[in-house]
């Protein structure tokens, strides 16, 4: 490994060690006047946050198969010689345990409850968002200045994660600590769960469904199930999907959309959702909740306890919105 590669790896290590501090630097120093979600660091446009939780079935997803390309894509700022993209450098010099360039949904426009998507790839987000965070850790800002307003969805490929707060009617919720050795994004921070990049399983148009993606993340993150579903997998015939969906149809599980926002450090864009479960339904589905999964440690917390620190802005926002809307969500005080 040459000196340029060693320098890059040291900067990457600094980013992973100081994500919370750097997030505060980005939030307070670079975007001081931008609206926030529920007093957290998560940036938003005012129209992105509904006045009340929206039942998930009322969110309308539109599809554009051939959107205009983003203004900024695959920059080479600060990379060691010989590497074309940030993801290429990560794969060679600091690979997390899970790092695949899978098809993903790109958010093109948001006017909740209507969201419009187009096709993208996972590394499209890494190449701009993680590169901009790395740049801040290294004391540079050229890429961040070219991107401009992180809320402008035309400036970059804005990939979405579905951030789901899973909470029982008695106020217990599932908490995650993301292990920086295992993940490409937000290592060392707490988060609600499950959280996963909004991605199709097979067919981009047919899989454009928030609930289908959320159910797969529940199986993988809370129960440790394998995410390799195989070519013959039919989700509607999968027993776990059928059980989760039946409980939702019976109103023992209720799913809501709370809004969306952008992380000031990495430009990560999160669709904020909450799934409220009867205590018996939670025990039935997740009585075998894992303690450790492929991305970090798992535990239970209480909605009335202080929000754990350090935490991803999206997780803090989901918790703050759930507290604000607890009566409408049916969560007991």
Coordinates of C-alpha atoms in Angstrom, one line a residue:
X1 CA 0.0 0.0 0.0
X2 CA 1.5 3.4 -1.0
X3 CA 1.5 6.6 0.9
X4 CA -1.6 8.0 -0.9
X5 CA -3.6 4.9 0.0
X6 CA -2.4 5.1 3.6
X7 CA -3.5 8.7 3.8
X8 CA -6.9 7.8 2.4
X9 CA -7.4 4.9 4.8
X10 CA -6.4 7.2 7.8
X11 CA -9.0 9.8 6.7
X12 CA -11.6 7.0 6.4
X13 CA -10.8 5.8 9.9
X14 CA -11.2 9.3 11.2
X15 CA -14.6 9.6 9.6
X16 CA -15.8 6.4 11.2
X17 CA -14.4 7.3 14.6
X18 CA -15.9 10.8 14.6
X19 CA -19.2 10.6 12.7
X20 CA -21.3 12.1 15.5
X21 CA -18.9 15.1 15.9
X22 CA -18.6 15.6 12.2
X23 CA -22.4 15.4 11.8
X24 CA -22.7 18.2 14.3
X25 CA -20.0 20.2 12.4
X26 CA -21.9 19.8 9.2
X27 CA -25.3 20.6 10.7
X28 CA -24.3 23.6 12.7
X29 CA -21.6 25.1 10.6
X30 CA -22.7 24.3 7.0
X31 CA -26.5 24.3 7.0
X32 CA -27.5 26.6 9.9
X33 CA -30.7 28.0 8.5
X34 CA -32.1 24.8 6.9
X35 CA -35.4 23.5 8.4
X36 CA -35.1 20.4 10.6
X37 CA -37.3 17.5 11.5
X38 CA -38.8 17.8 15.0
X39 CA -35.8 19.7 16.4
X40 CA -33.2 17.1 15.3
X41 CA -30.3 17.5 12.9
X42 CA -32.2 15.8 10.1
X43 CA -32.7 18.4 7.3
X44 CA -36.0 18.7 5.4
X45 CA -38.3 20.8 3.4
X46 CA -41.4 21.9 5.3
X47 CA -43.7 20.0 2.9
X48 CA -41.8 16.8 3.5
X49 CA -43.3 16.4 7.0
X50 CA -47.0 15.7 7.2
X51 CA -49.0 17.3 10.0
X52 CA -50.1 13.8 11.2
X53 CA -48.9 10.2 10.5
X54 CA -50.1 8.9 7.1
X55 CA -51.2 5.3 7.0
X56 CA -48.7 3.5 4.9
X57 CA -51.4 2.3 2.4
X58 CA -52.2 6.0 1.6
X59 CA -48.6 6.7 0.4
X60 CA -48.6 6.8 -3.4
X61 CA -45.3 5.7 -5.2
X62 CA -44.8 6.8 -8.8
X63 CA -42.3 5.5 -11.2
X64 CA -40.1 7.2 -13.9
X65 CA -38.0 4.6 -15.7
X66 CA -35.7 7.2 -17.4
X67 CA -35.1 10.3 -15.3
X68 CA -32.6 13.0 -16.1
X69 CA -29.1 12.2 -14.7
X70 CA -28.0 14.0 -11.6
X71 CA -25.8 17.1 -11.7
X72 CA -23.1 15.5 -9.6
X73 CA -22.2 11.8 -10.0
X74 CA -19.1 9.6 -9.3
X75 CA -16.7 12.3 -8.4
X76 CA -13.0 11.5 -8.0
X77 CA -12.2 14.2 -5.4
X78 CA -9.4 13.2 -3.0
X79 CA -9.1 9.6 -4.2
X80 CA -5.7 7.8 -4.3
X81 CA -4.2 7.5 -7.8
X82 CA -5.7 4.6 -9.7
X83 CA -9.2 4.7 -8.2
X84 CA -12.0 6.0 -10.3
X85 CA -14.8 6.2 -7.6
X86 CA -15.1 6.3 -3.8
X87 CA -16.8 2.9 -3.8
X88 CA -13.9 1.4 -5.7
X89 CA -11.5 2.8 -3.2
X90 CA -13.6 1.5 -0.3
X91 CA -13.8 -2.0 -1.8
X92 CA -10.0 -2.1 -2.1
X93 CA -8.8 -0.2 1.0
X94 CA -11.5 -0.3 3.7
X95 CA -14.3 -2.8 2.7
X96 CA -17.2 -3.3 5.2
X97 CA -18.5 -6.8 5.6
X98 CA -21.5 -6.1 3.4
X99 CA -20.8 -4.0 0.3
X100 CA -22.7 -4.8 -2.9
X101 CA -23.7 -2.5 -5.8
X102 CA -27.3 -3.6 -5.9
X103 CA -30.1 -1.9 -7.8
X104 CA -31.8 0.7 -5.6
X105 CA -34.6 3.3 -5.9
X106 CA -33.6 6.9 -6.5
X107 CA -36.0 9.5 -5.1
X108 CA -36.8 12.1 -7.8
X109 CA -39.5 14.2 -6.2
X110 CA -41.4 14.3 -2.9
X111 CA -44.7 15.9 -2.1
X112 CA -46.1 13.5 0.5
X113 CA -48.1 11.5 0.3
X114 CA -46.8 11.2 -3.3
X115 CA -43.2 10.1 -3.9
X116 CA -41.7 9.6 -7.3
X117 CA -38.8 7.2 -7.9
X118 CA -36.5 6.1 -10.7
X119 CA -33.7 3.5 -11.0
X120 CA -30.3 3.8 -9.3
X121 CA -27.5 1.7 -7.9
X122 CA -26.3 1.5 -4.3
X123 CA -22.8 2.8 -5.2
X124 CA -24.3 5.9 -6.7
X125 CA -25.1 7.0 -3.2
X126 CA -21.8 5.9 -1.7
X127 CA -19.8 7.7 -4.4
X128 CA -21.3 11.1 -3.5
X129 CA -22.6 10.9 0.1
X130 CA -19.7 8.9 1.8
X131 CA -17.2 10.9 -0.3
X132 CA -18.6 14.2 1.0
X133 CA -18.4 12.9 4.6
X134 CA -14.9 11.7 4.0
X135 CA -14.0 15.1 2.6
X136 CA -15.2 16.9 5.7
X137 CA -13.2 14.5 7.9
X138 CA -10.1 15.4 5.8
X139 CA -10.7 19.2 5.9
X140 CA -11.8 19.6 2.3
X141 CA -15.1 20.9 0.9
X142 CA -15.0 21.0 -2.9
X143 CA -17.4 18.1 -3.5
X144 CA -19.9 19.4 -0.9
X145 CA -19.9 22.9 -2.5
X146 CA -20.6 21.3 -5.9
X147 CA -23.5 19.4 -4.6
X148 CA -25.0 22.5 -3.0
X149 CA -28.4 22.1 -1.2
X150 CA -28.5 18.5 0.0
X151 CA -32.3 18.7 -0.2
X152 CA -32.2 19.4 -4.0
X153 CA -33.0 15.9 -5.4
X154 CA -31.7 16.9 -8.8
X155 CA -28.1 17.5 -7.6
X156 CA -27.2 13.9 -6.9
X157 CA -28.6 10.3 -7.0
X158 CA -30.7 10.5 -3.8
X159 CA -31.1 6.9 -2.7
X160 CA -33.5 6.3 0.2
X161 CA -33.4 4.2 3.3
X162 CA -36.6 3.2 4.9
X163 CA -36.1 4.0 8.6
X164 CA -38.7 2.2 10.6
X165 CA -39.3 2.7 14.3
X166 CA -40.7 -0.5 15.7
X167 CA -42.6 0.3 18.9
X168 CA -45.2 -1.5 20.9
X169 CA -48.4 0.1 22.3
X170 CA -46.8 0.0 25.7
X171 CA -43.8 2.1 24.4
X172 CA -41.0 -0.5 24.0
X173 CA -39.0 0.0 20.8
X174 CA -36.1 -1.8 19.0
X175 CA -32.7 -0.1 19.1
X176 CA -29.6 -0.8 17.0
X177 CA -26.0 0.0 17.4
X178 CA -24.3 0.0 14.0
X179 CA -20.9 -1.7 14.0
X180 CA -18.4 0.3 11.9
X181 CA -16.6 -2.9 11.0
X182 CA -19.7 -4.3 9.4
X183 CA -21.5 -1.3 7.7
X184 CA -20.6 1.2 5.0
X185 CA -22.8 4.0 6.5
X186 CA -23.3 5.4 10.0
X187 CA -20.9 3.0 11.8
X188 CA -20.6 3.7 15.6
X189 CA -24.1 5.3 15.8
X190 CA -27.4 4.1 17.3
X191 CA -30.4 3.8 15.1
X192 CA -34.0 2.6 15.3
X193 CA -34.7 -0.6 13.3
X194 CA -35.2 -2.1 10.9
X195 CA -33.5 0.2 8.4
X196 CA -32.6 -0.7 4.9
X197 CA -31.9 0.9 1.6
X198 CA -35.1 0.9 -0.5
X199 CA -34.2 -1.7 -3.1
X200 CA -36.0 -4.0 -5.5
X201 CA -35.7 -7.7 -5.0
X202 CA -36.1 -8.7 -8.7
X203 CA -38.3 -6.4 -10.8
X204 CA -37.9 -2.7 -10.2
X205 CA -41.5 -1.8 -11.1
X206 CA -43.2 -4.7 -9.3
X207 CA -41.1 -4.3 -6.1
X208 CA -41.8 -0.5 -5.8
X209 CA -43.6 -1.1 -2.5
X210 CA -42.5 0.1 0.9
X211 CA -44.2 -2.7 2.9
X212 CA -42.6 -5.5 0.9
X213 CA -39.1 -4.0 1.5
X214 CA -39.8 -3.4 5.2
X215 CA -40.9 -7.0 5.8
X216 CA -37.7 -8.3 4.3
X217 CA -35.7 -6.0 6.6
X218 CA -37.7 -7.2 9.6
X219 CA -36.7 -10.8 8.8
X220 CA -33.0 -9.9 8.2
X221 CA -32.4 -7.4 11.0
X222 CA -34.6 -8.5 13.9
X223 CA -34.6 -12.3 13.3
X224 CA -31.2 -12.8 11.5
X225 CA -32.7 -14.5 8.5
X226 CA -30.6 -14.9 5.3
X227 CA -31.1 -12.1 2.7
X228 CA -30.2 -14.4 -0.2
X229 CA -33.8 -15.2 -1.3
X230 CA -33.0 -17.2 -4.4
X231 CA -34.3 -16.9 -8.0
X232 CA -37.6 -18.7 -7.3
X233 CA -38.6 -16.6 -4.3
X234 CA -42.1 -15.3 -4.3
X235 CA -42.6 -12.9 -1.4
X236 CA -46.4 -13.2 -1.2
X237 CA -46.0 -16.9 -0.7
X238 CA -43.3 -16.5 2.0
X239 CA -44.7 -17.6 5.4
X240 CA -43.1 -14.7 7.3
X241 CA -44.5 -12.1 4.8
X242 CA -47.9 -13.7 5.1
X243 CA -47.8 -13.6 8.9
X244 CA -46.7 -10.0 9.1
X245 CA -49.2 -8.9 6.5
X246 CA -52.1 -10.8 8.1
X247 CA -51.2 -9.1 11.5
X248 CA -51.3 -5.8 9.7
X249 CA -54.6 -6.6 8.0
X250 CA -56.0 -7.5 11.4
X251 CA -54.8 -4.1 12.8
X252 CA -52.5 -5.8 15.4
X253 CA -49.7 -4.1 13.4
X254 CA -50.2 -0.5 12.1
X255 CA -47.8 1.1 9.7
X256 CA -47.4 4.8 9.1
X257 CA -45.4 7.2 7.1
X258 CA -44.0 10.2 9.1
X259 CA -42.0 12.2 6.5
X260 CA -38.5 12.3 5.1
X261 CA -35.2 14.1 5.6
X262 CA -31.6 14.3 4.7
X263 CA -28.5 13.7 6.9
X264 CA -26.2 16.8 6.9
X265 CA -23.0 14.7 7.0
X266 CA -23.6 12.0 4.4
X267 CA -26.6 13.3 2.4
X268 CA -28.4 10.0 3.3
X269 CA -32.1 10.4 2.6
X270 CA -34.4 8.6 5.0
X271 CA -38.1 7.8 4.6
X272 CA -39.4 7.9 8.2
X273 CA -41.9 5.2 9.1
X274 CA -43.3 3.8 12.3
X275 CA -44.8 0.4 12.9
X276 CA -46.9 0.1 16.1
X277 CA -47.5 -3.4 17.4
X278 CA -49.8 -4.8 20.0
X279 CA -47.5 -6.3 22.7
X280 CA -48.8 -9.8 22.0
X281 CA -48.1 -9.4 18.2
X282 CA -44.6 -8.2 18.9
X283 CA -43.9 -11.2 21.2
X284 CA -45.5 -13.6 18.6
X285 CA -43.4 -12.2 15.7
X286 CA -40.1 -11.2 17.5
X287 CA -39.9 -13.2 20.7
X288 CA -36.7 -14.6 19.2
X289 CA -35.2 -11.1 18.6
X290 CA -31.5 -11.4 18.0
X291 CA -28.9 -9.8 20.2
X292 CA -26.4 -9.3 17.4
X293 CA -27.1 -9.2 13.6
X294 CA -25.0 -8.7 10.5
X295 CA -24.8 -4.9 11.1
X296 CA -24.4 -4.6 14.9
X297 CA -26.0 -5.0 18.3
X298 CA -29.8 -5.1 19.0
X299 CA -31.6 -4.2 22.2
X300 CA -34.9 -2.9 23.5
X301 CA -35.5 0.6 24.8
X302 CA -38.4 2.7 26.1
X303 CA -39.9 5.6 24.2
X304 CA -40.0 7.7 27.4
X305 CA -36.3 7.2 28.1
X306 CA -33.8 9.8 26.9
X307 CA -32.8 9.3 23.2
X308 CA -29.6 7.3 23.2
X309 CA -26.4 9.1 22.0
X310 CA -24.8 9.1 19.6
X311 CA -27.7 8.4 17.2
X312 CA -28.3 8.9 13.5
X313 CA -30.3 12.0 12.8
X314 CA -33.0 9.9 11.1
X315 CA -33.4 7.7 14.2
X316 CA -33.7 10.7 16.4
X317 CA -36.3 12.2 14.1
X318 CA -38.4 9.1 14.0
X319 CA -38.3 8.9 17.8
X320 CA -39.2 12.6 18.2
X321 CA -42.1 12.3 15.7
X322 CA -43.5 9.2 17.4
X323 CA -43.4 11.0 20.7
X324 CA -45.2 14.0 19.2
X325 CA -47.9 11.8 17.6
X326 CA -48.1 9.1 20.3
X327 CA -51.9 9.6 20.8
X328 CA -52.6 9.4 17.1
X329 CA -50.4 6.3 16.9
X330 CA -52.1 4.6 19.8
X331 CA -49.0 4.4 22.0
X332 CA -49.8 4.6 25.7
X333 CA -48.3 7.4 27.7

